[in-house]
CSV table of C-alpha atoms and ligand atoms in Angstrom, one decimal:
chain,number,residue,atom,x,y,z
F,1,CYS,CA,-11.9,-15.7,7.8
F,2,SER,CA,-10.0,-15.2,11.0
F,3,THR,CA,-6.9,-16.4,12.3
F,4,SER,CA,-8.7,-18.0,15.3
F,5,GLY,CA,-10.8,-20.5,13.5
F,6,ALA,CA,-10.9,-24.2,13.8
F,7,GLN,CA,-7.4,-25.7,13.2
F,8,THR,CA,-6.6,-29.0,11.3
F,9,THR,CA,-3.1,-30.5,10.8
F,10,VAL,CA,-2.4,-31.5,7.1
F,11,HIS,CA,-0.1,-34.7,7.2
F,12,ALA,CA,-0.3,-35.2,3.3
F,13,THR,CA,-0.7,-32.5,0.7
F,14,ILE,CA,-4.5,-31.7,-0.1
F,15,ARG,CA,-5.1,-32.2,-3.7
F,16,VAL,CA,-7.8,-30.2,-5.4
F,17,THR,CA,-8.4,-31.8,-9.0
F,18,SER,CA,-11.6,-30.4,-9.9
F,19,GLY,CA,-14.4,-28.1,-8.9
F,20,THR,CA,-14.2,-26.1,-5.6
F,21,TYR,CA,-12.7,-26.9,-2.4
F,22,ASP,CA,-14.1,-24.5,0.3
F,23,GLY,CA,-12.0,-24.7,3.4
F,24,GLY,CA,-14.5,-23.1,5.4
F,25,CYS,CA,-11.9,-20.7,6.8
F,26,GLN,CA,-10.3,-23.4,8.8
F,27,ARG,CA,-6.6,-22.9,9.6
F,28,PHE,CA,-4.6,-25.5,8.0
F,29,ASN,CA,-1.2,-26.2,9.5
F,30,ALA,CA,1.5,-28.2,7.7
F,31,GLY,CA,2.4,-31.3,9.9
F,32,SER,CA,6.1,-32.0,9.8
F,33,GLU,CA,5.9,-34.7,7.1
F,34,LEU,CA,5.4,-31.6,4.6
F,35,GLY,CA,8.3,-29.7,6.0
F,36,ASP,CA,9.1,-27.2,8.7
F,37,GLY,CA,8.3,-23.9,6.9
F,38,SER,CA,12.1,-22.8,6.9
F,39,GLN,CA,13.8,-21.8,3.7
F,40,SER,CA,14.8,-25.6,3.0
F,41,GLU,CA,13.8,-26.4,-0.7
F,42,GLY,CA,11.9,-29.6,-1.3
F,43,GLN,CA,9.2,-29.2,1.1
F,44,ASP,CA,5.7,-30.3,0.0
F,45,PRO,CA,2.9,-27.8,-0.2
F,46,VAL,CA,-0.2,-27.8,1.8
F,47,PHE,CA,-2.5,-27.4,-1.2
F,48,ARG,CA,-2.0,-28.5,-4.9
F,49,VAL,CA,-4.6,-27.1,-7.2
F,50,GLU,CA,-5.0,-28.3,-10.7
F,51,ASN,CA,-6.6,-28.1,-14.1
F,52,GLY,CA,-8.5,-24.8,-13.3
F,53,ALA,CA,-9.9,-26.0,-10.0
F,54,THR,CA,-10.7,-23.4,-7.2
F,55,LEU,CA,-9.4,-23.2,-3.5
F,56,ARG,CA,-11.1,-20.9,-1.3
F,57,ASN,CA,-11.8,-19.7,2.2
F,58,VAL,CA,-8.4,-21.0,3.5
F,59,VAL,CA,-6.0,-19.8,6.4
F,60,ILE,CA,-2.6,-21.4,6.2
F,61,GLY,CA,-1.3,-21.5,9.8
F,62,THR,CA,2.1,-20.9,11.2
F,63,ASN,CA,3.7,-24.0,9.5
F,64,GLY,CA,3.2,-23.1,5.7
F,65,ALA,CA,5.7,-25.6,4.4
F,66,ASP,CA,5.6,-24.9,0.7
F,67,GLY,CA,2.4,-23.4,0.7
F,68,ILE,CA,0.4,-23.8,-2.3
F,69,HIS,CA,1.2,-25.3,-5.6
F,70,THR,CA,-0.8,-24.8,-9.0
F,71,TYR,CA,-0.6,-27.0,-12.1
F,72,ASN,CA,-2.3,-26.4,-15.4
F,73,GLY,CA,-4.0,-23.4,-14.0
F,74,ALA,CA,-6.0,-22.7,-10.9
F,75,ASN,CA,-8.1,-20.3,-9.1
F,76,LEU,CA,-7.3,-19.1,-5.5
F,77,ASP,CA,-9.8,-16.9,-3.7
F,78,ASN,CA,-9.9,-15.7,0.0
F,79,ILE,CA,-6.4,-17.2,1.2
F,80,TYR,CA,-4.5,-15.9,4.2
F,81,TRP,CA,-1.1,-17.0,5.0
F,82,MET,CA,-0.2,-16.2,8.8
F,83,ASN,CA,3.4,-17.1,8.5
F,84,VAL,CA,4.5,-18.1,4.8
F,85,GLY,CA,6.8,-21.0,4.6
F,86,GLU,CA,9.6,-21.5,2.0
F,87,ASP,CA,7.3,-19.6,-0.4
F,88,ALA,CA,3.5,-18.9,-0.4
F,89,MET,CA,2.5,-20.1,-3.8
F,90,THR,CA,4.2,-21.8,-6.7
F,91,ILE,CA,3.1,-22.2,-10.4
F,92,LYS,CA,4.5,-25.5,-11.3
F,93,SER,CA,3.2,-26.0,-14.6
F,94,SER,CA,1.7,-23.9,-17.5
F,95,GLY,CA,-1.8,-22.4,-17.3
F,96,THR,CA,-3.6,-19.3,-16.0
F,97,THR,CA,-3.4,-19.0,-12.1
F,98,THR,CA,-6.0,-16.2,-10.8
F,99,VAL,CA,-5.5,-15.1,-7.4
F,100,SER,CA,-8.1,-12.9,-5.5
F,101,ASN,CA,-8.6,-11.6,-2.0
F,102,ILE,CA,-5.4,-12.8,-0.3
F,103,GLU,CA,-3.2,-11.6,2.5
F,104,GLY,CA,0.0,-13.0,3.9
F,105,TYR,CA,3.0,-12.4,6.3
F,106,ASP,CA,6.5,-13.1,6.4
F,107,ALA,CA,8.0,-14.8,3.5
F,108,ASP,CA,11.6,-14.8,4.2
F,109,ASP,CA,12.4,-14.6,0.3
F,110,LYS,CA,9.7,-15.1,-2.2
F,111,PHE,CA,5.9,-14.8,-1.8
F,112,PHE,CA,4.9,-15.9,-5.5
F,113,GLN,CA,7.3,-18.2,-7.1
F,114,VAL,CA,6.9,-18.9,-11.0
F,115,ASN,CA,8.4,-22.1,-12.3
F,116,ALA,CA,6.6,-22.5,-15.7
F,117,ALA,CA,5.5,-20.5,-18.7
F,118,SER,CA,2.4,-19.1,-17.5
F,119,THR,CA,0.0,-16.2,-16.8
F,120,LEU,CA,-0.8,-14.8,-13.1
F,121,ASN,CA,-3.4,-12.4,-12.5
F,122,VAL,CA,-3.6,-11.2,-8.9
F,123,THR,CA,-6.4,-8.9,-7.5
F,124,ASN,CA,-6.9,-7.8,-3.8
F,125,CYS,CA,-3.7,-8.7,-2.3
F,126,ILE,CA,-1.9,-7.6,0.8
F,127,ILE,CA,1.6,-8.7,1.3
F,128,HIS,CA,3.3,-7.8,4.5
F,129,ARG,CA,7.3,-8.6,4.7
F,130,ALA,CA,8.9,-10.6,2.0
F,131,GLY,CA,12.1,-10.6,0.1
F,132,LYS,CA,10.2,-10.1,-3.1
F,133,ALA,CA,6.4,-10.2,-3.8
F,134,LEU,CA,7.1,-12.3,-7.0
F,135,ARG,CA,10.2,-14.4,-8.6
F,136,GLN,CA,10.3,-16.1,-11.8
F,137,ASN,CA,12.5,-19.0,-11.2
F,138,GLY,CA,16.2,-17.9,-11.3
F,139,GLY,CA,17.8,-18.6,-14.6
F,140,THR,CA,14.7,-19.2,-16.6
F,141,THR,CA,13.8,-17.4,-19.7
F,142,PHE,CA,10.4,-18.6,-20.6
F,143,ARG,CA,7.6,-15.7,-20.8
F,144,VAL,CA,5.6,-15.3,-17.6
F,145,ASN,CA,2.7,-12.7,-17.7
F,146,VAL,CA,1.9,-11.4,-14.6
F,147,SER,CA,-0.5,-8.4,-13.2
F,148,PHE,CA,-1.3,-7.3,-9.9
F,149,ASN,CA,-4.2,-5.2,-9.4
F,150,ARG,CA,-5.4,-3.5,-6.3
F,151,CYS,CA,-2.8,-4.6,-4.0
F,152,ASP,CA,-0.9,-3.4,-1.0
F,153,ILE,CA,2.6,-4.4,-0.7
F,154,ASN,CA,4.6,-3.5,2.2
F,155,SER,CA,8.2,-4.3,3.7
F,156,MET,CA,10.0,-6.0,1.0
F,157,GLY,CA,13.5,-6.7,1.5
F,158,GLU,CA,14.5,-6.5,-2.1
F,159,GLY,CA,11.5,-5.6,-4.3
F,160,VAL,CA,8.2,-6.5,-6.1
F,161,PHE,CA,8.9,-8.4,-9.4
F,162,ARG,CA,11.9,-10.1,-10.3
F,163,THR,CA,12.9,-12.0,-13.3
F,164,ASP,CA,15.8,-13.4,-15.4
F,165,SER,CA,13.7,-13.4,-18.8
F,166,SER,CA,13.6,-10.6,-21.3
F,167,VAL,CA,10.3,-11.9,-22.7
F,168,SER,CA,8.4,-11.7,-19.6
F,169,THR,CA,5.8,-8.8,-18.5
F,170,ALA,CA,4.6,-7.6,-15.3
F,171,SER,CA,2.1,-4.9,-14.5
F,172,LEU,CA,1.2,-3.4,-11.1
F,173,THR,CA,-2.2,-1.0,-11.1
F,174,ASN,CA,-4.3,0.6,-8.6
F,175,SER,CA,-1.9,-0.3,-5.6
F,176,ARG,CA,-0.2,1.1,-2.7
F,177,LEU,CA,3.4,0.3,-1.9
F,178,HIS,CA,5.0,1.1,1.5
F,179,ASP,CA,8.8,0.4,1.9
F,180,ALA,CA,8.5,-2.1,-1.1
F,181,GLY,CA,12.0,-1.8,-2.6
F,182,THR,CA,12.5,-1.8,-6.3
F,183,ILE,CA,9.4,-2.6,-8.6
F,184,CYS,CA,10.9,-4.1,-11.4
F,185,ILE,CA,14.2,-6.1,-11.0
F,186,GLY,CA,15.7,-8.0,-14.0
F,187,PRO,CA,15.4,-7.5,-18.0
F,188,TRP,CA,11.5,-7.5,-18.2
F,189,ALA,CA,10.1,-7.2,-21.7
F,190,SER,CA,7.5,-4.7,-20.0
F,191,CYS,CA,7.2,-3.8,-16.4
F,192,SER,CA,5.1,-0.8,-15.4
F,193,GLN,CA,3.0,0.5,-12.4
F,194,SER,CA,0.2,2.8,-12.8
F,195,GLY,CA,-3.0,4.2,-10.9
K,201,DGU,O1,16.7,-24.4,-9.5
K,201,DGU,O2,14.2,-25.1,-9.0
K,201,DGU,O3,13.2,-22.1,-5.2
K,201,DGU,O4,10.3,-23.7,-6.4
K,201,DGU,C1,16.4,-24.6,-8.3
K,201,DGU,C2,15.0,-24.8,-7.7
K,201,DGU,C3,14.5,-23.7,-7.0
K,201,DGU,C4,13.2,-24.0,-6.5
K,201,DGU,C5,12.4,-22.7,-6.2
K,201,DGU,C6,11.0,-23.0,-5.5
K,201,DGU,O5,14.7,-22.4,-7.7
K,201,DGU,O6,13.1,-25.0,-5.7
K,201,DGU,O7,10.9,-22.7,-4.4
K,202,CA,CA1,12.4,-21.6,-3.0
K,203,CA,CA1,7.9,-17.2,7.1
K,204,CA,CA1,9.3,-23.5,-2.7
């Protein structure tokens, strides 16, 4: 995908409930109905991916609103955020979310937000400028298992992984960090970097 592909404005969240939605590398910009891409909570996502469905080949344009929400597990492949909105991707209910081949810029606070007990496996990611790469929802103590493999994480204001749960786990493997702050913030049951 490039950032100069055909553009489309999304006036209502695009819901992917089964199979694969291939965005064809179009640039999907949130319309004002979804939000303004600021740090205001309560914005709607551009995409909602559910029940193990797959979203691929998507550029989220410069109004990113609340990004992508996943429910009951999902697969995201080849996604590019030109300017992350309130956050880039949120796990809204339990399941396994698999994220591959992504790149994103300018999350003022969180890139990945995890709001349910779940597993998140990320491979081949590039994250430029965020407060943190991943935040388990503040004050929650359920278990999240997160792995990042083959990522390049640069310019984090605070750090990479943050939780308030002492049963969650995180691992970062085969990755490059530049100005990424603290890798593990909070009482993680385990949190490691290797490779
Ligand atoms: O408790 O759940 O910032 O999903 C407050 C809310 C808040 C979430 C989160 C998100 O933590 O809205 O973007
Ligand atoms: Ca938020
Ligand atoms: Ca932003
Ligand atoms: Ca959000």
